[in-house]
Every structure is written in C-alpha cells, then in structure tokens.
mmCIF file of C-alpha atoms in Angstrom:
data_model
loop_
_atom_site.group_PDB
_atom_site.id
_atom_site.type_symbol
_atom_site.label_atom_id
_atom_site.label_comp_id
_atom_site.label_asym_id
_atom_site.label_seq_id
_atom_site.Cartn_x
_atom_site.Cartn_y
_atom_site.Cartn_z
ATOM 1 C CA MET A 1135 15.189 8.504 46.908
ATOM 2 C CA THR A 1136 13.952 5.764 49.076
ATOM 3 C CA GLU A 1137 14.713 2.220 48.769
ATOM 4 C CA GLN A 1138 11.133 1.363 48.173
ATOM 5 C CA ALA A 1139 10.970 3.750 45.187
ATOM 6 C CA ASP A 1140 14.187 2.102 43.809
ATOM 7 C CA ARG A 1141 12.420 -1.355 43.954
ATOM 8 C CA ARG A 1142 9.401 0.046 42.180
ATOM 9 C CA ARG A 1143 11.427 1.520 39.484
ATOM 10 C CA TRP A 1144 13.412 -1.517 38.612
ATOM 11 C CA SER A 1145 10.488 -4.044 38.921
ATOM 12 C CA PHE A 1146 9.142 -5.918 35.934
ATOM 13 C CA SER A 1147 6.321 -3.932 34.488
ATOM 14 C CA ARG A 1148 3.505 -5.420 32.374
ATOM 15 C CA VAL A 1149 5.114 -4.147 29.307
ATOM 16 C CA THR A 1150 8.418 -5.827 30.169
ATOM 17 C CA LEU A 1151 6.757 -9.149 30.856
ATOM 18 C CA ILE A 1152 4.803 -9.046 27.467
ATOM 19 C CA ALA A 1153 8.039 -8.059 25.491
ATOM 20 C CA GLY A 1154 9.842 -10.718 27.313
ATOM 21 C CA GLY A 1155 7.231 -13.328 26.350
ATOM 22 C CA LEU A 1156 7.464 -12.410 22.761
ATOM 23 C CA ALA A 1157 11.195 -12.525 22.751
ATOM 24 C CA ILE A 1158 11.295 -16.045 24.260
ATOM 25 C CA ALA A 1159 8.376 -17.239 22.030
ATOM 26 C CA GLY A 1160 10.126 -15.990 18.976
ATOM 27 C CA PHE A 1161 13.331 -18.005 19.825
ATOM 28 C CA LEU A 1162 11.450 -21.129 20.527
ATOM 29 C CA LEU A 1163 9.441 -20.922 17.343
ATOM 30 C CA THR A 1164 12.540 -20.716 15.159
ATOM 31 C CA ARG A 1165 12.486 -24.516 15.276
ATOM 32 C CA ILE A 1166 9.583 -24.066 12.846
ATOM 33 C CA SER A 1167 10.619 -21.140 10.834
ATOM 34 C CA TRP A 1168 13.388 -18.447 11.247
ATOM 35 C CA TRP A 1169 10.960 -15.838 10.385
ATOM 36 C CA PHE A 1170 9.496 -16.153 13.917
ATOM 37 C CA LEU A 1171 12.705 -14.453 15.057
ATOM 38 C CA LEU A 1172 11.045 -11.192 14.111
ATOM 39 C CA LEU A 1173 8.809 -11.941 17.234
ATOM 40 C CA THR A 1174 11.995 -11.629 19.253
ATOM 41 C CA ALA A 1175 12.824 -8.508 17.606
ATOM 42 C CA LEU A 1176 9.397 -6.921 18.330
ATOM 43 C CA GLY A 1177 9.858 -7.972 21.839
ATOM 44 C CA THR A 1178 13.311 -6.649 22.159
ATOM 45 C CA PHE A 1179 12.930 -3.313 20.301
ATOM 46 C CA GLY A 1180 9.144 -2.836 19.972
ATOM 47 C CA PRO A 1181 8.717 -1.085 23.351
ATOM 48 C CA GLY A 1182 11.664 1.202 22.768
ATOM 49 C CA LEU A 1183 10.354 2.422 19.388
ATOM 50 C CA LEU A 1184 6.790 2.863 20.988
ATOM 51 C CA ARG A 1185 8.433 5.091 23.771
ATOM 52 C CA GLU A 1186 10.462 7.158 21.274
ATOM 53 C CA VAL A 1187 7.361 7.923 19.213
ATOM 54 C CA GLY A 1188 5.475 8.853 22.327
ATOM 55 C CA TRP A 1189 2.889 6.088 22.099
ATOM 56 C CA LEU A 1190 4.059 4.418 25.385
ATOM 57 C CA GLY A 1191 4.687 6.307 28.528
ATOM 58 C CA ASP A 1192 5.589 3.692 31.010
ATOM 59 C CA LYS A 1193 8.944 5.067 32.213
ATOM 60 C CA ASP A 1194 9.920 8.051 34.135
ATOM 61 C CA GLU A 1195 12.722 10.691 33.140
ATOM 62 C CA PHE A 1196 15.428 8.651 34.973
ATOM 63 C CA GLN A 1197 14.623 5.329 33.161
ATOM 64 C CA ARG A 1198 14.398 7.219 29.883
ATOM 65 C CA HIS A 1199 17.877 8.716 30.583
ATOM 66 C CA SER A 1200 19.248 5.297 31.441
ATOM 67 C CA ASP A 1201 17.941 3.839 28.159
ATOM 68 C CA HIS A 1202 19.395 6.649 26.235
ATOM 69 C CA ARG A 1203 22.908 5.935 27.756
ATOM 70 C CA ALA A 1204 22.673 2.423 27.132
ATOM 71 C CA GLY A 1205 21.562 2.995 23.534
ATOM 72 C CA TYR A 1206 24.510 5.218 22.998
ATOM 73 C CA HIS A 1207 26.794 2.659 24.651
ATOM 74 C CA ALA A 1208 25.345 0.186 22.333
ATOM 75 C CA TYR A 1209 26.063 2.323 19.152
ATOM 76 C CA LEU A 1210 29.699 2.789 20.320
ATOM 77 C CA VAL A 1211 30.270 -0.943 20.592
ATOM 78 C CA VAL A 1212 28.459 -1.888 17.504
ATOM 79 C CA GLY A 1213 30.327 0.800 15.599
ATOM 80 C CA LEU A 1214 33.903 -0.209 16.806
ATOM 81 C CA VAL A 1215 33.008 -3.955 16.233
ATOM 82 C CA ALA A 1216 31.811 -3.205 12.609
ATOM 83 C CA PHE A 1217 35.017 -1.210 11.889
ATOM 84 C CA PHE A 1218 37.036 -4.132 13.128
ATOM 85 C CA PHE A 1219 35.173 -6.666 10.926
ATOM 86 C CA VAL A 1220 35.402 -4.472 7.867
ATOM 87 C CA ALA A 1221 39.205 -4.063 8.444
ATOM 88 C CA TYR A 1222 39.617 -7.829 9.016
ATOM 89 C CA PHE A 1223 37.682 -8.946 5.979
ATOM 90 C CA ARG A 1224 39.414 -6.508 3.781
ATOM 91 C CA THR A 1225 42.791 -7.259 5.103
ATOM 92 C CA GLY A 1226 42.101 -10.953 4.416
ATOM 93 C CA GLY A 1227 41.281 -10.133 0.804
ATOM 94 C CA SER A 1228 37.505 -10.919 1.235
ATOM 95 C CA TYR A 1229 35.058 -8.795 -0.476
ATOM 96 C CA GLY A 1230 32.175 -11.132 -0.386
ATOM 97 C CA GLY A 1231 28.952 -11.208 1.640
ATOM 98 C CA GLU A 1232 30.465 -10.900 5.013
ATOM 99 C CA GLU A 1233 32.278 -7.520 4.336
ATOM 100 C CA THR A 1234 29.096 -6.181 2.644
ATOM 101 C CA VAL A 1235 27.054 -6.997 5.792
ATOM 102 C CA ALA A 1236 29.700 -5.430 8.002
ATOM 103 C CA THR A 1237 29.987 -2.283 5.992
ATOM 104 C CA LEU A 1238 26.120 -2.023 5.925
ATOM 105 C CA PHE A 1239 25.809 -2.297 9.592
ATOM 106 C CA LEU A 1240 28.587 0.193 10.135
ATOM 107 C CA ILE A 1241 26.963 2.891 7.836
ATOM 108 C CA LEU A 1242 23.648 2.247 9.220
ATOM 109 C CA ALA A 1243 24.778 2.827 12.859
ATOM 110 C CA TRP A 1244 26.729 5.970 12.077
ATOM 111 C CA PHE A 1245 24.022 7.465 9.750
ATOM 112 C CA ALA A 1246 21.241 6.626 12.167
ATOM 113 C CA TRP A 1247 23.117 8.546 14.838
ATOM 114 C CA PHE A 1248 23.878 11.455 12.294
ATOM 115 C CA LEU A 1249 20.330 12.005 11.484
ATOM 116 C CA SER A 1250 18.967 11.467 15.095
ATOM 117 C CA SER A 1251 21.419 14.290 16.198
ATOM 118 C CA LEU A 1252 20.173 16.623 13.622
ATOM 119 C CA MET A 1253 16.519 15.908 14.261
ATOM 120 C CA ASP A 1254 17.135 16.772 17.902
ATOM 121 C CA TYR A 1255 19.161 19.867 17.170
ATOM 122 C CA TRP A 1256 16.803 21.409 14.460
ATOM 123 C CA GLY A 1257 13.404 19.813 15.334
ATOM 124 C CA PRO A 1258 11.885 17.134 13.151
ATOM 125 C CA ALA A 1259 10.259 19.369 10.622
ATOM 126 C CA ASN A 1260 13.182 21.615 9.891
ATOM 127 C CA ALA A 1261 15.711 18.915 10.036
ATOM 128 C CA ALA A 1262 13.696 16.882 7.511
ATOM 129 C CA ARG A 1263 13.494 19.732 5.041
ATOM 130 C CA ARG A 1264 17.257 20.592 5.347
ATOM 131 C CA ILE A 1265 18.253 17.060 5.095
ATOM 132 C CA LEU A 1266 16.273 16.386 1.880
ATOM 133 C CA ILE A 1267 17.422 19.754 0.212
ATOM 134 C CA VAL A 1268 21.087 18.896 0.997
ATOM 135 C CA PHE A 1269 20.963 15.285 -0.066
ATOM 136 C CA GLY A 1270 18.863 16.279 -3.049
ATOM 137 C CA MET A 1271 21.690 18.640 -4.127
ATOM 138 C CA VAL A 1272 24.298 15.985 -3.490
ATOM 139 C CA TRP A 1273 22.635 13.430 -5.653
ATOM 140 C CA LEU A 1274 21.812 15.884 -8.334
ATOM 141 C CA VAL A 1275 25.445 16.828 -8.642
ATOM 142 C CA PHE A 1276 26.523 13.179 -8.402
ATOM 143 C CA ALA A 1277 24.103 12.152 -11.214
ATOM 144 C CA VAL A 1278 25.382 14.848 -13.496
ATOM 145 C CA LEU A 1279 29.031 14.242 -12.884
ATOM 146 C CA ALA A 1280 28.393 10.232 -13.289
ATOM 147 C CA ASN A 1281 27.325 10.905 -16.799
ATOM 148 C CA THR A 1282 30.001 13.521 -18.056
ATOM 149 C CA GLY A 1283 33.511 13.185 -19.236
ATOM 150 C CA SER A 1284 34.735 9.492 -19.418
ATOM 151 C CA GLU A 1285 31.410 8.410 -17.987
ATOM 152 C CA TRP A 1286 29.500 9.684 -20.896
ATOM 153 C CA THR A 1287 26.883 7.353 -22.153
ATOM 154 C CA GLY A 1288 24.597 9.650 -24.100
ATOM 155 C CA TRP A 1289 22.043 12.279 -23.554
ATOM 156 C CA THR A 1290 19.250 9.946 -22.258
ATOM 157 C CA ALA A 1291 21.193 8.964 -19.197
ATOM 158 C CA LEU A 1292 22.302 12.657 -18.467
ATOM 159 C CA LEU A 1293 18.669 13.606 -18.637
ATOM 160 C CA LEU A 1294 17.182 10.675 -16.774
ATOM 161 C CA HIS A 1295 19.607 10.022 -13.947
ATOM 162 C CA PRO A 1296 19.154 13.461 -12.244
ATOM 163 C CA LEU A 1297 15.402 12.705 -11.970
ATOM 164 C CA LEU A 1298 16.306 10.577 -8.970
ATOM 165 C CA ALA A 1299 16.856 13.751 -7.069
ATOM 166 C CA VAL A 1300 13.452 15.080 -7.850
ATOM 167 C CA PRO A 1301 11.705 13.462 -4.803
ATOM 168 C CA PHE A 1302 14.199 15.155 -2.309
ATOM 169 C CA PHE A 1303 13.259 18.549 -3.564
ATOM 170 C CA VAL A 1304 9.600 18.140 -4.273
ATOM 171 C CA LEU A 1305 8.744 16.663 -0.984
ATOM 172 C CA ALA A 1306 11.089 19.178 0.854
ATOM 173 C CA GLY A 1307 8.966 21.751 -0.513
ATOM 174 C CA LEU A 1308 5.707 20.035 0.390
ATOM 175 C CA ALA A 1309 6.959 19.360 4.041
ATOM 176 C CA ARG A 1310 6.539 23.058 5.015
ATOM 177 C CA ARG A 1311 2.783 22.964 4.116
ATOM 178 C CA ILE A 1312 1.641 19.347 4.777
ATOM 179 C CA PRO A 1313 4.346 17.524 6.790
ATOM 180 C CA ARG A 1314 2.506 14.374 7.627
ATOM 181 C CA VAL A 1315 1.182 13.826 4.131
ATOM 182 C CA SER A 1316 4.909 14.562 2.833
ATOM 183 C CA GLY A 1317 6.061 12.046 5.439
ATOM 184 C CA LEU A 1318 3.838 9.311 4.194
ATOM 185 C CA LEU A 1319 4.858 9.989 0.490
ATOM 186 C CA LEU A 1320 8.701 9.907 1.663
ATOM 187 C CA LEU A 1321 7.840 6.507 3.097
ATOM 188 C CA VAL A 1322 6.231 5.330 -0.099
ATOM 189 C CA ALA A 1323 9.292 6.737 -2.131
ATOM 190 C CA ALA A 1324 11.750 5.011 0.304
ATOM 191 C CA ALA A 1325 9.904 1.607 -0.202
ATOM 192 C CA PHE A 1326 10.018 2.167 -4.052
ATOM 193 C CA PHE A 1327 13.700 2.846 -4.130
ATOM 194 C CA ILE A 1328 14.427 -0.088 -1.834
ATOM 195 C CA HIS A 1329 12.712 -2.236 -4.339
ATOM 196 C CA PHE A 1330 14.230 -0.372 -7.379
ATOM 197 C CA PHE A 1331 17.801 -0.725 -6.041
ATOM 198 C CA GLY A 1332 17.227 -4.391 -5.185
ATOM 199 C CA LEU A 1333 18.531 -3.968 -1.505
ATOM 200 C CA PHE A 1334 17.046 -7.366 -0.600
ATOM 201 C CA GLN A 1335 17.230 -10.224 -3.017
ATOM 202 C CA PRO A 1336 15.405 -13.411 -2.740
ATOM 203 C CA GLY A 1337 18.106 -15.267 -1.145
ATOM 204 C CA GLY A 1338 17.568 -13.100 2.037
ATOM 205 C CA ARG A 1339 21.074 -11.594 2.150
ATOM 206 C CA PRO A 1340 21.186 -7.670 2.116
ATOM 207 C CA THR A 1341 23.157 -6.339 -0.832
ATOM 208 C CA GLY A 1342 22.856 -2.615 -0.181
ATOM 209 C CA GLY A 1343 25.968 -0.590 0.562
ATOM 210 C CA VAL A 1344 26.914 2.807 1.336
ATOM 211 C CA VAL A 1345 25.479 4.419 -1.723
ATOM 212 C CA GLU A 1346 22.012 2.988 -1.395
ATOM 213 C CA VAL A 1347 21.771 3.754 2.393
ATOM 214 C CA LEU A 1348 22.814 7.256 1.697
ATOM 215 C CA PHE A 1349 20.150 7.556 -0.854
ATOM 216 C CA VAL A 1350 17.248 5.574 0.920
ATOM 217 C CA GLY A 1351 18.226 6.713 4.569
ATOM 218 C CA PRO A 1352 17.320 10.408 4.195
ATOM 219 C CA LEU A 1353 13.966 9.624 2.549
ATOM 220 C CA LEU A 1354 13.142 7.154 5.189
ATOM 221 C CA ALA A 1355 14.399 9.151 8.262
ATOM 222 C CA SER A 1356 12.849 12.333 7.018
ATOM 223 C CA GLY A 1357 9.507 10.502 6.297
ATOM 224 C CA ILE A 1358 9.297 9.053 9.794
ATOM 225 C CA ALA A 1359 10.194 12.317 11.317
ATOM 226 C CA LEU A 1360 7.692 14.282 9.437
ATOM 227 C CA LEU A 1361 4.888 11.642 9.997
ATOM 228 C CA LEU A 1362 5.452 11.302 13.728
ATOM 229 C CA GLY A 1363 6.857 14.633 14.591
ATOM 230 C CA GLY A 1364 6.013 17.158 11.897
ATOM 231 C CA ARG A 1365 4.682 20.417 13.528
ATOM 232 C CA SER A 1366 4.299 23.944 12.471
ATOM 233 C CA GLU A 1367 7.164 26.291 12.959
ATOM 234 C CA SER A 1368 5.371 28.126 15.919
ATOM 235 C CA ASP A 1369 5.407 24.804 17.833
ATOM 236 C CA GLU A 1370 9.079 24.131 17.525
ATOM 237 C CA GLY A 1371 10.367 26.810 20.041
ATOM 238 C CA HIS A 1372 13.580 24.879 20.521
ATOM 239 C CA ALA A 1373 14.295 24.614 16.813
ATOM 240 C CA LEU A 1374 16.261 26.949 14.916
ATOM 241 C CA PRO A 1375 14.502 29.035 12.251
ATOM 242 C CA ALA A 1376 14.376 27.553 8.675
#
C-alpha cells in the first residue's frame, strides 16, 4: 500500500467533520442544558450506528476492521472497570445509586456482546427467534417458581405473572413469517416494559438492574435485528438452519 493511499485512508472525511462538529456543539451547549449532551452522543456514536446497519458506507474493509477491534478493546476496558467499581462499592458497604449504575453498565456491556455474538453466528432472524424462545422459557419458569412454595400469594399472581412471557413466544412465532413487522412489535413491547418496570424515573437516574435488562434486552435486541436484518432463511446462507 502506498504512502498516498495511507494518507487518504486516515484523512478527515465529511462524515467525520460533521460528527465532530455535533460533538463539540453538544459540549458547548451544556451551559444551556445538559440535554444538549445528546448531540455529543449523536456525533460520537451516530456514524458507527449508521455503518453497522448498512446506511453509511464511507469506510473500507480495513477501516471497519480497525473500528471493530477498537470497539472490542473498549468493551474489555469498560467491562473490567465496571467489575472494579461494583466490587469497590460493595466492599465499602455502599448499595446505593453508584453501585446500581456500575452494575447496570456491566450487564449492558456483557449482554450486548453476548447477543451480538449470537446474531453474527446464527444470523439475525434465526438468532432473534432462538433468543426469544429461550428467554421466554426462562421467564415462564421464573414466573411460576416465584409464585409457588413460600412465595405463594394466590392463584391470581400465579396465573397473571407468567403472562409476561407471552410476548417472547408470540413474536418468536411471528418472526419466521413477518420478521420486520415482528421486529417493530418487539420494539414497541420493549418500550412498554421499560415504562412498566420504571427503568428511568423522573429524577433522571436509571434504576434498572440485571433482572430488568435480561427481560427487556432480548426484546430490544431481537426487535432491532429483525427490523434491520430480518431475511428469509434462503438468504441466510451463513446461518445455521432453524
């Protein structure tokens, strides 16, 4: 590869300049409101999201490979630091908001990596269906066991709580025939349960923990996968058969 090609590869593109402008503007406008920090998030992560869903093709294979390696390194660093903070806060006897946020970031980093690995191995459509079925079964068993024995509170709870698993099974069944419609319904279901569980309260501090993430996460990830990458089985030559 020539030196000229190297210079062209690492030069600032129009996308980079726009994203950088948004990031800087977001920081400057925080003097008005901290909500403007979302502009910084848009400038920092927006181009990457657009590239991952195939809407932005401004980078070649070498640059994409470098981005993916950098992303994996970021995952390792964030995961290790999150483990450290969880251990630190719990050792100090603190179980308040700081430990909750550290735990939330830890489970989000690991769960995102885990689901992404399954999507890449099985293909979006196959992985989404299998993830929904497995987590649906897990939550069905959990809902039944949580209302039996010493936890028994009556037949009403035993009959109603397992209904939380219904969206997993119903939308897994629909995903085979109408993947993108199922993906949209999954995103709606995820938004509903985020509100239902009260993951974000008016004070602005996230209160969701491992249980909520493991419930909403499969719905959200499967919905995105089906909406953006749902294809017929014949189109998924790299995926294992369902």
